[in-house]
mmCIF file of C-alpha atoms in Angstrom:
data_model
loop_
_atom_site.group_PDB
_atom_site.id
_atom_site.type_symbol
_atom_site.label_atom_id
_atom_site.label_comp_id
_atom_site.label_asym_id
_atom_site.label_seq_id
_atom_site.Cartn_x
_atom_site.Cartn_y
_atom_site.Cartn_z
ATOM 1 C CA MET A 1 95.716 -48.467 -53.567
ATOM 2 C CA GLN A 2 94.144 -50.180 -56.493
ATOM 3 C CA ALA A 3 92.094 -52.346 -54.196
ATOM 4 C CA GLN A 4 90.794 -49.276 -52.420
ATOM 5 C CA ALA A 5 90.034 -47.557 -55.669
ATOM 6 C CA SER A 6 88.186 -50.617 -56.844
ATOM 7 C CA ARG A 7 86.128 -50.770 -53.716
ATOM 8 C CA ASN A 8 85.348 -47.086 -54.028
ATOM 9 C CA ASN A 9 84.313 -47.623 -57.616
ATOM 10 C CA ILE A 10 82.084 -50.540 -56.745
ATOM 11 C CA SER A 11 80.515 -48.529 -53.930
ATOM 12 C CA SER A 12 79.879 -45.606 -56.254
ATOM 13 C CA ASN A 13 78.342 -47.831 -58.874
ATOM 14 C CA TRP A 14 76.189 -49.517 -56.302
ATOM 15 C CA GLN A 15 75.049 -46.134 -55.065
ATOM 16 C CA LYS A 16 74.216 -45.075 -58.582
ATOM 17 C CA ARG A 17 72.347 -48.287 -59.190
ATOM 18 C CA ARG A 18 70.410 -47.871 -55.955
ATOM 19 C CA THR A 19 69.531 -44.315 -56.939
ATOM 20 C CA THR A 20 68.461 -45.474 -60.368
ATOM 21 C CA MET A 21 66.286 -48.282 -58.873
ATOM 22 C CA GLU A 22 64.668 -45.797 -56.520
ATOM 23 C CA ALA A 23 63.973 -43.521 -59.437
ATOM 24 C CA ILE A 24 62.508 -46.384 -61.357
ATOM 25 C CA GLU A 25 60.349 -47.420 -58.446
ATOM 26 C CA ASN A 26 59.230 -43.832 -57.980
ATOM 27 C CA ILE A 27 58.353 -43.607 -61.646
ATOM 28 C CA GLN A 28 56.458 -46.901 -61.529
ATOM 29 C CA GLU A 29 54.628 -45.738 -58.441
ATOM 30 C CA ARG A 30 53.649 -42.505 -60.169
ATOM 31 C CA ILE A 31 52.522 -44.450 -63.245
ATOM 32 C CA GLY A 32 50.415 -46.685 -61.017
ATOM 33 C CA GLU A 33 48.934 -43.661 -59.338
ATOM 34 C CA THR A 34 48.194 -42.089 -62.658
ATOM 35 C CA ARG A 35 46.552 -45.191 -63.978
ATOM 36 C CA SER A 36 44.564 -45.539 -60.799
ATOM 37 C CA GLY A 37 43.485 -41.942 -61.042
ATOM 38 C CA LYS A 38 42.407 -42.320 -64.670
ATOM 39 C CA VAL A 39 40.479 -45.507 -63.837
ATOM 40 C CA SER A 40 38.829 -43.704 -61.002
ATOM 41 C CA THR A 41 37.985 -40.763 -63.189
ATOM 42 C CA LEU A 42 36.587 -43.049 -65.891
ATOM 43 C CA ALA A 43 34.508 -44.896 -63.334
ATOM 44 C CA ALA A 44 33.249 -41.663 -61.976
ATOM 45 C CA ASP A 45 32.462 -40.362 -65.460
ATOM 46 C CA LEU A 46 30.684 -43.631 -66.273
ATOM 47 C CA GLU A 47 28.665 -43.415 -63.105
ATOM 48 C CA ALA A 48 27.749 -39.843 -63.873
ATOM 49 C CA GLU A 49 26.652 -40.794 -67.394
ATOM 50 C CA ARG A 50 24.534 -43.592 -66.008
ATOM 51 C CA THR A 51 22.953 -41.169 -63.589
ATOM 52 C CA ARG A 52 22.339 -38.647 -66.314
ATOM 53 C CA LEU A 53 20.814 -41.337 -68.582
ATOM 54 C CA ALA A 54 18.505 -42.461 -65.730
ATOM 55 C CA GLN A 55 17.495 -38.957 -65.031
ATOM 56 C CA THR A 56 16.803 -38.352 -68.748
ATOM 57 C CA SER A 57 14.749 -41.557 -68.924
ATOM 58 C CA GLU A 58 12.771 -40.545 -65.933
ATOM 59 C CA ALA A 59 12.185 -37.046 -67.371
ATOM 60 C CA MET A 60 11.023 -38.608 -70.602
ATOM 61 C CA LYS A 61 8.582 -40.877 -68.753
ATOM 62 C CA ASP A 62 7.229 -37.856 -66.933
ATOM 63 C CA GLN A 63 6.896 -35.895 -70.188
ATOM 64 C CA ASN A 64 5.185 -38.837 -71.869
ATOM 65 C CA ALA A 65 2.805 -39.126 -68.897
ATOM 66 C CA ARG A 66 2.003 -35.391 -69.154
ATOM 67 C CA LEU A 67 1.435 -35.657 -72.919
ATOM 68 C CA GLN A 68 -0.855 -38.673 -72.464
ATOM 69 C CA ALA A 69 -2.792 -36.850 -69.748
ATOM 70 C CA GLU A 70 -3.083 -33.742 -71.969
ATOM 71 C CA MET A 71 -4.169 -35.853 -74.935
ATOM 72 C CA GLN A 72 -6.775 -37.634 -72.810
ATOM 73 C CA LYS A 73 -8.052 -34.314 -71.446
ATOM 74 C CA LYS A 74 -8.313 -32.884 -75.001
ATOM 75 C CA GLN A 75 -10.111 -36.002 -76.186
ATOM 76 C CA ASP A 76 -12.496 -35.797 -73.300
ATOM 77 C CA GLU A 77 -13.124 -32.122 -74.065
ATOM 78 C CA LEU A 78 -13.784 -32.889 -77.755
ATOM 79 C CA ILE A 79 -16.193 -35.717 -76.797
ATOM 80 C CA SER A 80 -17.920 -33.429 -74.354
ATOM 81 C CA GLU A 81 -18.195 -30.656 -76.993
ATOM 82 C CA ALA A 82 -19.490 -33.072 -79.571
ATOM 83 C CA ASN A 83 -22.072 -34.435 -77.160
ATOM 84 C CA ALA A 84 -23.134 -30.868 -76.329
ATOM 85 C CA ARG A 85 -23.430 -29.960 -79.937
ATOM 86 C CA GLU A 86 -25.431 -33.106 -80.627
ATOM 87 C CA ALA A 87 -27.753 -32.360 -77.704
ATOM 88 C CA ALA A 88 -28.134 -28.754 -78.807
ATOM 89 C CA LEU A 89 -28.868 -29.820 -82.388
ATOM 90 C CA LYS A 90 -31.440 -32.429 -81.161
ATOM 91 C CA LYS A 91 -33.051 -29.755 -79.028
ATOM 92 C CA ALA A 92 -33.182 -27.342 -81.948
ATOM 93 C CA LEU A 93 -34.646 -29.985 -84.239
ATOM 94 C CA ASP A 94 -37.241 -30.912 -81.620
ATOM 95 C CA GLU A 95 -38.127 -27.245 -81.178
ATOM 96 C CA GLU A 96 -38.291 -26.686 -84.891
ATOM 97 C CA ARG A 97 -40.483 -29.794 -85.254
ATOM 98 C CA ALA A 98 -42.800 -28.548 -82.557
ATOM 99 C CA LYS A 99 -42.998 -25.165 -84.230
ATOM 100 C CA ALA A 100 -43.741 -26.733 -87.579
ATOM 101 C CA GLU A 101 -46.526 -28.847 -85.981
ATOM 102 C CA ALA A 102 -47.864 -25.760 -84.292
ATOM 103 C CA ARG A 103 -47.836 -23.909 -87.630
ATOM 104 C CA GLN A 104 -49.681 -26.752 -89.328
ATOM 105 C CA ASN A 105 -52.229 -26.942 -86.609
ATOM 106 C CA GLU A 106 -52.740 -23.171 -86.865
ATOM 107 C CA ALA A 107 -53.061 -23.497 -90.632
ATOM 108 C CA LYS A 108 -55.668 -26.214 -90.219
ATOM 109 C CA ASN A 109 -57.552 -24.055 -87.783
ATOM 110 C CA ARG A 110 -57.486 -21.166 -90.279
ATOM 111 C CA LEU A 111 -58.755 -23.526 -92.964
ATOM 112 C CA ASN A 112 -61.566 -24.664 -90.728
ATOM 113 C CA GLU A 113 -62.360 -20.975 -89.996
ATOM 114 C CA LEU A 114 -62.444 -20.227 -93.697
ATOM 115 C CA GLN A 115 -64.597 -23.230 -94.311
ATOM 116 C CA SER A 116 -67.077 -22.226 -91.665
ATOM 117 C CA LYS A 117 -67.254 -18.549 -92.519
ATOM 118 C CA LEU A 118 -66.135 -17.412 -95.904
ATOM 119 C CA ILE A 119 -65.017 -20.228 -98.218
ATOM 120 C CA GLN A 120 -66.577 -23.379 -99.390
ATOM 121 C CA VAL A 121 -64.137 -26.295 -99.167
ATOM 122 C CA SER A 122 -64.592 -29.416 -101.207
ATOM 123 C CA GLN A 123 -62.544 -32.109 -102.810
ATOM 124 C CA ASP A 124 -62.492 -33.868 -106.161
ATOM 125 C CA ALA A 125 -59.990 -35.638 -108.354
ATOM 126 C CA ARG A 126 -58.049 -32.439 -108.855
ATOM 127 C CA GLY A 127 -57.407 -31.999 -105.108
ATOM 128 C CA ILE A 128 -58.789 -29.608 -102.436
ATOM 129 C CA ILE A 129 -61.022 -26.897 -103.832
ATOM 130 C CA LEU A 130 -61.424 -23.539 -102.073
ATOM 131 C CA SER A 131 -64.397 -21.962 -103.789
ATOM 132 C CA MET A 132 -65.166 -18.314 -103.185
ATOM 133 C CA SER A 133 -68.575 -18.200 -104.718
ATOM 134 C CA ASP A 134 -70.196 -16.304 -101.829
ATOM 135 C CA ILE A 135 -67.779 -13.399 -102.126
ATOM 136 C CA LEU A 136 -69.050 -12.161 -105.369
ATOM 137 C CA PHE A 137 -67.551 -10.253 -108.229
ATOM 138 C CA ASP A 138 -69.690 -7.550 -109.629
ATOM 139 C CA VAL A 139 -71.251 -8.143 -112.987
ATOM 140 C CA ASP A 140 -68.624 -7.853 -115.776
ATOM 141 C CA LYS A 141 -65.950 -6.880 -113.240
ATOM 142 C CA ALA A 142 -62.650 -8.509 -112.286
ATOM 143 C CA SER A 143 -61.620 -6.190 -109.415
ATOM 144 C CA LEU A 144 -61.231 -7.803 -105.979
ATOM 145 C CA LYS A 145 -63.646 -6.708 -103.253
ATOM 146 C CA GLY A 146 -62.559 -6.164 -99.680
ATOM 147 C CA ASP A 147 -64.106 -9.395 -98.366
ATOM 148 C CA LEU A 148 -62.392 -11.358 -101.048
ATOM 149 C CA LYS A 149 -59.072 -9.764 -100.235
ATOM 150 C CA THR A 150 -59.567 -10.642 -96.542
ATOM 151 C CA SER A 151 -60.224 -14.241 -97.401
ATOM 152 C CA LEU A 152 -57.309 -14.440 -99.783
ATOM 153 C CA ALA A 153 -54.960 -13.018 -97.137
ATOM 154 C CA LYS A 154 -55.931 -15.866 -94.849
ATOM 155 C CA VAL A 155 -55.417 -18.329 -97.639
ATOM 156 C CA ALA A 156 -51.936 -16.809 -98.203
ATOM 157 C CA GLY A 157 -51.241 -17.381 -94.496
ATOM 158 C CA ILE A 158 -51.942 -21.097 -95.017
ATOM 159 C CA LEU A 159 -49.914 -21.308 -98.134
ATOM 160 C CA SER A 160 -46.906 -19.677 -96.347
ATOM 161 C CA VAL A 161 -47.000 -22.532 -93.831
ATOM 162 C CA TYR A 162 -47.448 -25.303 -96.341
ATOM 163 C CA GLN A 163 -44.557 -24.555 -98.662
ATOM 164 C CA GLU A 164 -45.112 -27.775 -100.589
ATOM 165 C CA LEU A 165 -48.562 -26.671 -101.897
ATOM 166 C CA ASN A 166 -48.989 -25.520 -105.457
ATOM 167 C CA VAL A 167 -52.235 -23.725 -106.302
ATOM 168 C CA SER A 168 -54.106 -23.295 -109.547
ATOM 169 C CA VAL A 169 -56.398 -20.255 -109.514
ATOM 170 C CA GLU A 170 -59.447 -20.802 -111.723
ATOM 171 C CA GLY A 171 -61.664 -17.868 -112.756
ATOM 172 C CA HIS A 172 -65.374 -18.317 -113.647
ATOM 173 C CA THR A 173 -68.211 -16.184 -114.937
ATOM 174 C CA ASP A 174 -72.000 -16.436 -115.399
ATOM 175 C CA ASN A 175 -73.371 -16.768 -118.929
ATOM 176 C CA THR A 176 -73.984 -13.037 -119.394
ATOM 177 C CA GLY A 177 -72.180 -11.889 -122.594
ATOM 178 C CA SER A 178 -70.305 -13.716 -125.217
ATOM 179 C CA ALA A 179 -68.117 -16.811 -124.667
ATOM 180 C CA ASP A 180 -65.007 -14.904 -125.763
ATOM 181 C CA HIS A 181 -65.751 -11.999 -123.459
ATOM 182 C CA ASN A 182 -66.479 -14.270 -120.505
ATOM 183 C CA MET A 183 -63.288 -16.274 -121.121
ATOM 184 C CA LYS A 184 -61.133 -13.078 -120.977
ATOM 185 C CA LEU A 185 -63.060 -11.870 -117.951
ATOM 186 C CA SER A 186 -62.499 -15.149 -116.099
ATOM 187 C CA GLU A 187 -58.802 -15.039 -116.946
ATOM 188 C CA GLN A 188 -58.529 -11.556 -115.571
ATOM 189 C CA ARG A 189 -60.300 -12.560 -112.374
ATOM 190 C CA ALA A 190 -57.900 -15.473 -111.904
ATOM 191 C CA GLN A 191 -54.830 -13.318 -112.672
ATOM 192 C CA ASN A 192 -55.932 -10.660 -110.177
ATOM 193 C CA VAL A 193 -56.293 -13.254 -107.485
ATOM 194 C CA LEU A 194 -52.827 -14.712 -108.302
ATOM 195 C CA ASP A 195 -51.256 -11.203 -108.255
ATOM 196 C CA PHE A 196 -52.761 -10.559 -104.837
ATOM 197 C CA LEU A 197 -51.414 -13.769 -103.430
ATOM 198 C CA VAL A 198 -47.957 -12.822 -104.758
ATOM 199 C CA GLU A 199 -48.299 -9.465 -103.032
ATOM 200 C CA GLN A 200 -48.950 -11.403 -99.845
ATOM 201 C CA GLY A 201 -45.611 -13.090 -100.167
ATOM 202 C CA ILE A 202 -46.471 -16.315 -102.003
ATOM 203 C CA GLU A 203 -43.833 -17.315 -104.565
ATOM 204 C CA SER A 204 -45.224 -16.941 -108.076
ATOM 205 C CA GLY A 205 -43.693 -20.258 -109.138
ATOM 206 C CA ARG A 206 -46.146 -22.047 -106.867
ATOM 207 C CA LEU A 207 -49.142 -20.382 -108.514
ATOM 208 C CA SER A 208 -50.845 -20.604 -111.841
ATOM 209 C CA ALA A 209 -53.949 -18.871 -113.212
ATOM 210 C CA LYS A 210 -56.437 -19.810 -115.888
ATOM 211 C CA GLY A 211 -59.894 -18.742 -116.962
ATOM 212 C CA LEU A 212 -62.716 -21.179 -117.611
ATOM 213 C CA GLY A 213 -65.264 -18.629 -118.721
ATOM 214 C CA MET A 214 -68.846 -19.760 -118.209
ATOM 215 C CA ASN A 215 -68.038 -23.440 -118.876
ATOM 216 C CA VAL A 216 -68.056 -24.751 -115.293
ATOM 217 C CA PRO A 217 -71.132 -23.314 -113.496
ATOM 218 C CA ILE A 218 -71.945 -24.482 -109.986
ATOM 219 C CA ALA A 219 -75.471 -22.992 -110.052
ATOM 220 C CA ASP A 220 -78.311 -22.284 -112.447
ATOM 221 C CA ASN A 221 -77.647 -19.303 -114.615
ATOM 222 C CA ALA A 222 -81.325 -18.895 -115.148
ATOM 223 C CA THR A 223 -81.625 -17.138 -111.778
ATOM 224 C CA LYS A 224 -79.950 -14.049 -110.390
ATOM 225 C CA GLU A 225 -78.746 -15.966 -107.366
ATOM 226 C CA GLY A 226 -77.351 -18.694 -109.562
ATOM 227 C CA ARG A 227 -75.454 -16.222 -111.719
ATOM 228 C CA GLN A 228 -74.002 -14.618 -108.608
ATOM 229 C CA LYS A 229 -72.619 -17.955 -107.445
ATOM 230 C CA ASN A 230 -71.064 -18.621 -110.785
ATOM 231 C CA ARG A 231 -69.145 -15.330 -110.713
ATOM 232 C CA ARG A 232 -66.340 -16.803 -108.617
ATOM 233 C CA VAL A 233 -62.725 -18.013 -108.341
ATOM 234 C CA ASP A 234 -61.687 -21.491 -107.251
ATOM 235 C CA LEU A 235 -58.292 -22.282 -105.658
ATOM 236 C CA VAL A 236 -57.312 -25.823 -106.591
ATOM 237 C CA ILE A 237 -54.713 -27.298 -104.251
ATOM 238 C CA GLN A 238 -53.100 -30.390 -105.743
ATOM 239 C CA ASP A 239 -51.201 -31.486 -102.660
ATOM 240 C CA LYS A 240 -53.041 -33.661 -100.157
ATOM 241 C CA ALA A 241 -51.149 -32.417 -97.026
ATOM 242 C CA LEU A 242 -54.202 -30.801 -95.555
ATOM 243 C CA GLN A 243 -56.473 -33.842 -95.749
#
């Protein structure tokens, strides 16, 4: 009986041990599966991250390429605009230079016209002298006659072109009357001419007026014709631009 009980006990223990071993093996198998699954998951995650990084890198390359293309396009546009502005400026300067030359030629033509018709043009150490001796003042008068105004208007047209010119207006008389009277009369003649030029748009700062009385005759005061020539105004142009 004891032997049978002992065998039964051994068999029971062996069965329990076997069950325990199977349980342990099952647990180990599950652990292995779990580890394998985690490794697989980690590997998959790693591969996914690599793929994402590769895609990000490629996207950044594409973005950089687009930015470079945009920058190059903008640079090309700026260069093109600068070249266009430079060309337009050069064209404008050339046109302005041509206009200035045309104005100067026109002024010279006007000067030649004045010289041939109404005004005597000469030159001395003072500069160019426009002498209006043939457009006479009346005796003892300083008022401007119509012909004189016409000539002065043409002179004003020349002065408006040659902005660099400064003009001294000199008034003269014949020897009729006293020296003091003639000095005042010559000053008034010069001032009236200056005022008329200002009315024609010439800046007053470019003009000056003075009277010389009967001290600088250009003809003989002993004759009527000579006295007529001496009743005059001279415009003295200091600049030599018209030579």
